[in-house]
Coordinates of C-alpha atoms in Angstrom, one line a residue:
X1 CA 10.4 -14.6 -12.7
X2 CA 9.3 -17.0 -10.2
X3 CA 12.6 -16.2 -7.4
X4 CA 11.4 -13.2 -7.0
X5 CA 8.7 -14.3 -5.4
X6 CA 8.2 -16.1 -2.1
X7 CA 8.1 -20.1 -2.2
X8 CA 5.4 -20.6 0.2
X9 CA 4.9 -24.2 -1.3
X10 CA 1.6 -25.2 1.1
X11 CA -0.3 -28.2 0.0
X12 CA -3.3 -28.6 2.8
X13 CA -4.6 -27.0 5.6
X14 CA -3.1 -29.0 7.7
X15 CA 0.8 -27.3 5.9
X16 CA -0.9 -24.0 6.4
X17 CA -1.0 -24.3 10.2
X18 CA 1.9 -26.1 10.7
X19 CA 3.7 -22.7 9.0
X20 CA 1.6 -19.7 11.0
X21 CA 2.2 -21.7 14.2
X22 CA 4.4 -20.1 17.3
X23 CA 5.0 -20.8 20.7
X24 CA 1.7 -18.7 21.8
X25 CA -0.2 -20.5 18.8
X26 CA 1.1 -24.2 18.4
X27 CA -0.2 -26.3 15.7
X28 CA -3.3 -27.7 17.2
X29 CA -4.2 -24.1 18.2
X30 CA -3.4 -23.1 14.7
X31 CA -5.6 -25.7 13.3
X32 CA -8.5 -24.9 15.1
X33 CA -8.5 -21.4 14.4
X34 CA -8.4 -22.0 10.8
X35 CA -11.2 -24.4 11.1
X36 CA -13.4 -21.7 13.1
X37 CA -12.7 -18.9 11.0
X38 CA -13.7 -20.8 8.0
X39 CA -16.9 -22.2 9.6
X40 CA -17.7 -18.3 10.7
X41 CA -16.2 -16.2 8.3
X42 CA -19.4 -14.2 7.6
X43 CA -19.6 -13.3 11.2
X44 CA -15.8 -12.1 11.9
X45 CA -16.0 -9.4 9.4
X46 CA -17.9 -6.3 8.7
X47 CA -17.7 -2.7 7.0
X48 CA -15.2 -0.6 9.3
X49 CA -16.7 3.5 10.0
X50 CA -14.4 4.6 8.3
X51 CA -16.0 3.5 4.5
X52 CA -17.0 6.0 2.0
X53 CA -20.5 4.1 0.5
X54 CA -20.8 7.4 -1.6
X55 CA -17.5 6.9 -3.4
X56 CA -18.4 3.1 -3.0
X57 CA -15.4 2.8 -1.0
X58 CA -15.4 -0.1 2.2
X59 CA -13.1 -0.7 4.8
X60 CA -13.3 -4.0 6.3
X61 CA -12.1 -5.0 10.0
X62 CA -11.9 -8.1 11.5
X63 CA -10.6 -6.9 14.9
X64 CA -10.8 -8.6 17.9
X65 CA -12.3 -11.7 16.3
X66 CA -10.2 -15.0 15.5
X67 CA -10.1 -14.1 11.7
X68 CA -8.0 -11.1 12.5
X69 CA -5.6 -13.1 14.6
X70 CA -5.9 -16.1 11.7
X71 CA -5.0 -13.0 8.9
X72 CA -2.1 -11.5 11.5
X73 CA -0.4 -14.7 11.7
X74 CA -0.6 -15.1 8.0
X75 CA 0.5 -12.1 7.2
X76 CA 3.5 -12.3 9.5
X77 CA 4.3 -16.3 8.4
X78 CA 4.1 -16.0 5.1
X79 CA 4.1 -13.0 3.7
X80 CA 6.2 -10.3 6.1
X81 CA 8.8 -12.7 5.8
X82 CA 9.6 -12.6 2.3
X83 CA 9.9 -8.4 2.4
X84 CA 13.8 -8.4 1.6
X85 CA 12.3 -9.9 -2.0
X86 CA 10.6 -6.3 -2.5
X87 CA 12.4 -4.0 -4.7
X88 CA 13.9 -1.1 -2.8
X89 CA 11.2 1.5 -4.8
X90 CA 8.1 0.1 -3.6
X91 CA 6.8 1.2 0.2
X92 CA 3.7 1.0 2.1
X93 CA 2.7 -2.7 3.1
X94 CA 6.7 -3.5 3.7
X95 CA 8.0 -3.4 7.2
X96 CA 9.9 -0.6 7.7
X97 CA 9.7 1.3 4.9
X98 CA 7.3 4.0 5.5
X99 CA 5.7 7.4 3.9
X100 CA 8.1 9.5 5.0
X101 CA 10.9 7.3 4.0
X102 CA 8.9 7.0 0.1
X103 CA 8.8 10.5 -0.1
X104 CA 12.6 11.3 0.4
X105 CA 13.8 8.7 -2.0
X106 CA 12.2 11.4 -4.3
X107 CA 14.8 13.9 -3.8
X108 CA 17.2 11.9 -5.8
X109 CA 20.8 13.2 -6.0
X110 CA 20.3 16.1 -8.5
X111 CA 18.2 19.4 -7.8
X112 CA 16.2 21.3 -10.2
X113 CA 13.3 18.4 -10.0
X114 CA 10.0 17.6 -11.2
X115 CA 7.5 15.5 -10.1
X116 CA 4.3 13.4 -11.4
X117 CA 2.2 12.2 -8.9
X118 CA -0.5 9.7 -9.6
X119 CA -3.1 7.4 -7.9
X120 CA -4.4 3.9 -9.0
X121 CA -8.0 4.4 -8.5
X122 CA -10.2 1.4 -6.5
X123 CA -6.7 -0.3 -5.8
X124 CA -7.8 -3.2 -4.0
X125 CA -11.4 -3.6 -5.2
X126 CA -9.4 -3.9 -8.5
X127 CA -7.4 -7.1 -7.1
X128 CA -9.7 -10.0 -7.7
X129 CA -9.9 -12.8 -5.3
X130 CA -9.2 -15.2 -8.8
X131 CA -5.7 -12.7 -8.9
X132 CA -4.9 -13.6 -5.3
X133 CA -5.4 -17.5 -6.1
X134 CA -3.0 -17.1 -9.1
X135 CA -0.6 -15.3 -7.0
X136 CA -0.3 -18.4 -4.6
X137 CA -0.9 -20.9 -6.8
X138 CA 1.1 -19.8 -10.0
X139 CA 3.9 -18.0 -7.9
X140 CA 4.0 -19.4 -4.7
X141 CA 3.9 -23.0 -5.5
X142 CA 0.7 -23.7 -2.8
X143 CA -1.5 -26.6 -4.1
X144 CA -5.1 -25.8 -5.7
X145 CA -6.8 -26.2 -2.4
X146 CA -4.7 -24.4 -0.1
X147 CA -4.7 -21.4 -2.5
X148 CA -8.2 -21.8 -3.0
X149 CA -8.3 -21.2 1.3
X150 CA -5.6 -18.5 1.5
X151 CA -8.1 -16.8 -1.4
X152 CA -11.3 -17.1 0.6
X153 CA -9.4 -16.0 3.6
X154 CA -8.2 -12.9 2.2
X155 CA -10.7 -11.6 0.3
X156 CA -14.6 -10.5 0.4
X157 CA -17.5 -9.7 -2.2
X158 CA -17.5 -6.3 -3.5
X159 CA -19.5 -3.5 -2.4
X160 CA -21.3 -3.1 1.1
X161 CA -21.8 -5.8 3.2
X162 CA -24.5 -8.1 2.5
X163 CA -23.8 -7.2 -1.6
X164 CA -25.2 -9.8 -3.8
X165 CA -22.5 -8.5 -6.3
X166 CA -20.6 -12.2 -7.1
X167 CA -17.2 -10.8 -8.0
X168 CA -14.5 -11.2 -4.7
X169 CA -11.9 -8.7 -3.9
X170 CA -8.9 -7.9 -1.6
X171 CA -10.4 -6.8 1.7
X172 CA -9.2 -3.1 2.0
X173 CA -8.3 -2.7 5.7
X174 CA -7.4 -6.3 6.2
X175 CA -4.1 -7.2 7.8
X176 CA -2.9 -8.9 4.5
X177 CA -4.6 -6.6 2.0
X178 CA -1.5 -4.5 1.5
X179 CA 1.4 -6.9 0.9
X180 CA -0.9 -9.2 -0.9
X181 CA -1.5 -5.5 -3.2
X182 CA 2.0 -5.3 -4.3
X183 CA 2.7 -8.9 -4.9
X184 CA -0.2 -9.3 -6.9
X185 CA 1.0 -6.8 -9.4
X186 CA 4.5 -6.6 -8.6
X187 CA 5.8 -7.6 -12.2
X188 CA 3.4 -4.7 -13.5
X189 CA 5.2 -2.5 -10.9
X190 CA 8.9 -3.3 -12.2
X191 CA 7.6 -2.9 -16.0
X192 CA 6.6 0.8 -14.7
X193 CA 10.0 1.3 -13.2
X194 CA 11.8 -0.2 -15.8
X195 CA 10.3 2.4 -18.8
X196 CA 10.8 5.0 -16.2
X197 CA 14.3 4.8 -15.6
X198 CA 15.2 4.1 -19.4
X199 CA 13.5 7.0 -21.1
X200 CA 14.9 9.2 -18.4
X201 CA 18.0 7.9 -18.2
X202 CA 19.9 11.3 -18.0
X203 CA 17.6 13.2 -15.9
X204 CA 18.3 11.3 -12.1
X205 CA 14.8 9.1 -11.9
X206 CA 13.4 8.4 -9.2
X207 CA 10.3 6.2 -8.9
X208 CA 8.3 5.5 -5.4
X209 CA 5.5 2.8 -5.1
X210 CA 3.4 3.8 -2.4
X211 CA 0.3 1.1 -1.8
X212 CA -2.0 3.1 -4.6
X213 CA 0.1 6.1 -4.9
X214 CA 2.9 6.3 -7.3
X215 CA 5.6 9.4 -7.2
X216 CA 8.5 9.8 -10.1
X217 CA 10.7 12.4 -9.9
X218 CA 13.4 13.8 -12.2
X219 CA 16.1 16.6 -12.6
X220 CA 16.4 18.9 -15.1
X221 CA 13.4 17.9 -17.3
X222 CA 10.4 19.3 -18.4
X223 CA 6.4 19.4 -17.8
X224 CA 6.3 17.8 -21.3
X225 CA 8.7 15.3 -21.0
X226 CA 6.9 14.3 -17.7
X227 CA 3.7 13.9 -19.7
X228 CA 4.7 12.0 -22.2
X229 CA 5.9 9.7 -19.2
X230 CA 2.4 10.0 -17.5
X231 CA 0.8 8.3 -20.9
X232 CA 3.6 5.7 -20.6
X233 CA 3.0 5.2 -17.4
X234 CA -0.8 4.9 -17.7
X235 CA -0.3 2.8 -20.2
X236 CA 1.9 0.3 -18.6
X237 CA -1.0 0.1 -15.3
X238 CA -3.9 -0.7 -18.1
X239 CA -2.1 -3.0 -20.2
X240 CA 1.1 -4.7 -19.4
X241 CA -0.9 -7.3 -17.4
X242 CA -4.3 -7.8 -19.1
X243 CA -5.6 -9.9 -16.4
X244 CA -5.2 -7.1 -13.5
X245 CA -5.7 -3.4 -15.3
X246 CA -5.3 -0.9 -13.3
X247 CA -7.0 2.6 -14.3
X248 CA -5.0 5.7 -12.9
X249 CA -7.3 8.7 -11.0
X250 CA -6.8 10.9 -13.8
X251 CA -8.0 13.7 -10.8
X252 CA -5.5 13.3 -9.0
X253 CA -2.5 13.3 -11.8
X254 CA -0.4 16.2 -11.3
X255 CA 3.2 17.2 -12.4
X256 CA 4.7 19.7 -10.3
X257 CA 8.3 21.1 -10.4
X258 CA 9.9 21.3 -6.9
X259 CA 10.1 25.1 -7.2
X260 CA 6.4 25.1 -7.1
X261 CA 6.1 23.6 -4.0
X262 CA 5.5 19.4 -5.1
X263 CA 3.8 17.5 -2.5
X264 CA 4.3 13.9 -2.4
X265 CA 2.3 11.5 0.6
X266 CA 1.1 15.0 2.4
X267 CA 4.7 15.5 2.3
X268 CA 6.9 18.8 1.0
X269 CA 9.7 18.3 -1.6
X270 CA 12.4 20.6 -1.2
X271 CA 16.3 20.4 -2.9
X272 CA 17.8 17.5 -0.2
X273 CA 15.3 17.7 2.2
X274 CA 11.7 17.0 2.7
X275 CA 9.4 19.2 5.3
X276 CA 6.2 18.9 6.8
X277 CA 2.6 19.6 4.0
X278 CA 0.4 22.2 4.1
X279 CA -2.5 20.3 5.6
X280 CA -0.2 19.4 8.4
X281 CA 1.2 22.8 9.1
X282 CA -2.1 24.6 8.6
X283 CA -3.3 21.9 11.2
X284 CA -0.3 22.4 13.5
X285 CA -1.0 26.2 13.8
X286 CA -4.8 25.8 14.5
X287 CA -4.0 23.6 17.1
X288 CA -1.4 26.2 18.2
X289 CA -3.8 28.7 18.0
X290 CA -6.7 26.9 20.1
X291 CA -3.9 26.3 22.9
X292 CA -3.7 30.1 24.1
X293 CA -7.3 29.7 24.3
X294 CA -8.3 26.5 26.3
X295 CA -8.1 25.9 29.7
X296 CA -8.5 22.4 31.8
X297 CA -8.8 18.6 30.6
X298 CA -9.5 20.5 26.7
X299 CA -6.2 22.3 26.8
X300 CA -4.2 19.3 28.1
X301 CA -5.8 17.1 24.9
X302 CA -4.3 19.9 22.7
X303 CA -1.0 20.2 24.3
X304 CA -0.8 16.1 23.7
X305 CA -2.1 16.8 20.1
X306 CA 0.5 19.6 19.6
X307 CA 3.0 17.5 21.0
X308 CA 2.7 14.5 18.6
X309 CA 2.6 17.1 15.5
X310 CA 6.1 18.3 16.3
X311 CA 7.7 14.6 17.0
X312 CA 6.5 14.1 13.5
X313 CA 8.4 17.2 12.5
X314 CA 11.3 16.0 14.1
X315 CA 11.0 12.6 12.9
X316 CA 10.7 14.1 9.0
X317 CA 13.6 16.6 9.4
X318 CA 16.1 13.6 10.8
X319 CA 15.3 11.6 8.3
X320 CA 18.5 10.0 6.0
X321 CA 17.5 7.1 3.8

């Protein structure tokens, strides 16, 4: 399988910022940067506000610091570039292919739908920084030592900052941590889709990738037939790839027929079309609400807020993949 995936072929360090250098960063300027970031890494990084440390969930930022412009040029170098390699079902992480777009290519071309929605729980504290070495290495044709750097780089120890825990993961929150997310389990990805589309063959499949959220859809089927799916499907994320399991949140499994008013990436699924979510509308008529009752610099913010809800509207409802 290795043309599906991008022939980055860097030897050294010195390859490395020959390939993320631009006119506004030439190769000098490149180089330095990666030799400052790597002197300082500890420093650039730390645990973002908006982490969870009760569901042992971090977010990571690097912004404003040269690490974040080092992982930004990365990113756009070597791993943007290669999106047109993606498969057409997987979004998130892929220029141009976003949530609202995901959540239409559920429609399909038949009504009478069904849907099971799942979640890959820990998704990128599950990517190991030794999966992310393998990935450039084994796939990408990069040398030992520059995939041993592009690892470091991209990845941090788990837990909160300061964790004596040994095991390195994909940075959530970092500028490469989403792409880097889908390549590293891509083949696992087009097992899933694979099965999907075979033992459903009849029934219009449609299967969506979303970063951790994964959304199959199918006409004319039933709850049970979508279950026995869901165990496929679980089984394909746990095993197919014993190296890189990946354990779906069985809390947040659902199958839900379209009639019943399925929900896909805080997204309504409707015969054709897809509408604005609950959350969203029930937000949209607070804010409606709290309008008619503010006055000055407050009501102003709200108009703005309201504003912004209904481009979103309009931006779901003209939406033709």
């Amino acid at each position: 399988m290795a043309n599906i995936y991008p022939q980055i072929s860097i030897r050294s360090k010195n390859e490395l910022a020959k390939q993320i250098s631009s006119v506004k960063l030439p190769f000098e300027g490149a180089l330095s940067l990666i030799n400052n970031v790597i002197e300082n890494y500890d420093t650039y990084w730390k645990d973002s506000k908006k982490s969870e440390p009760q569901k042992r969930k971090y977010v990571r930022t690097a912004v404003g610091t040269p690490l974040d412009t080092l992982l930004k040029a990365i990113d756009k170098k070597l791993l943007q570039t290669h999106d047109k390699l993606i498969p057409g079902f997987i979004f998130g992480g892929v220029k141009g292919k976003s949530h609202i777009a995901a959540a239409y290519h559920l429609v399909g071309n038949r009504n009478k739908r069904i849907l099971l929605k799942m979640d890959i729980s820990r998704f990128f504290e599950k990517i190991t920084r030794e999966r992310v070495f393998y990935f450039f290495n084994k796939k990408c044709n990069c040398s030992v030592k520059a995939s041993n750097l592009l690892a470091d780089l991209c990845c941090v120890p788990k837990g909160k900052k300061g964790s004596t825990d040994p095991t390195k993961t994909i940075a959530r929150g970092f500028p490469t941590s989403s792409r880097l997310a889908i390549w590293t389990n891509l083949e696992t990805f087009l097992k899933l889709r694979h099965t999907v589309t075979k033992k459903l063959k009849n029934h219009d499949p449609q299967t969506v990738i979303f970063v951790d959220d994964i959304g199959i859809s199918a006409s004319r089927t039933s709850k049970e037939s979508l279950d026995e799916i869901r165990k496929s499907v679980q089984k394909i994320l746990l095993s197919h790839d014993r190296n890189q399991p990946l354990p779906a949140n069985k809390g947040k499994t659902k199958i839900i027929p379209f009639s019943e008013g399925a929900e896909h990436l805080g997204l309504l699924l409707g015969r054709n079309k897809i509408s604005i979510g609950r959350k969203t509308k029930s937000r949209m008529a607070t804010i409606r609400s709290l309008v008619g009752k503010s006055r000055g610099e407050t009501k102003k913010s709200l108009i703005k807020r309201e504003a912004s809800y209904y481009r979103y509207k309009k931006q779901i409802e003209e939406t033709i993949i």
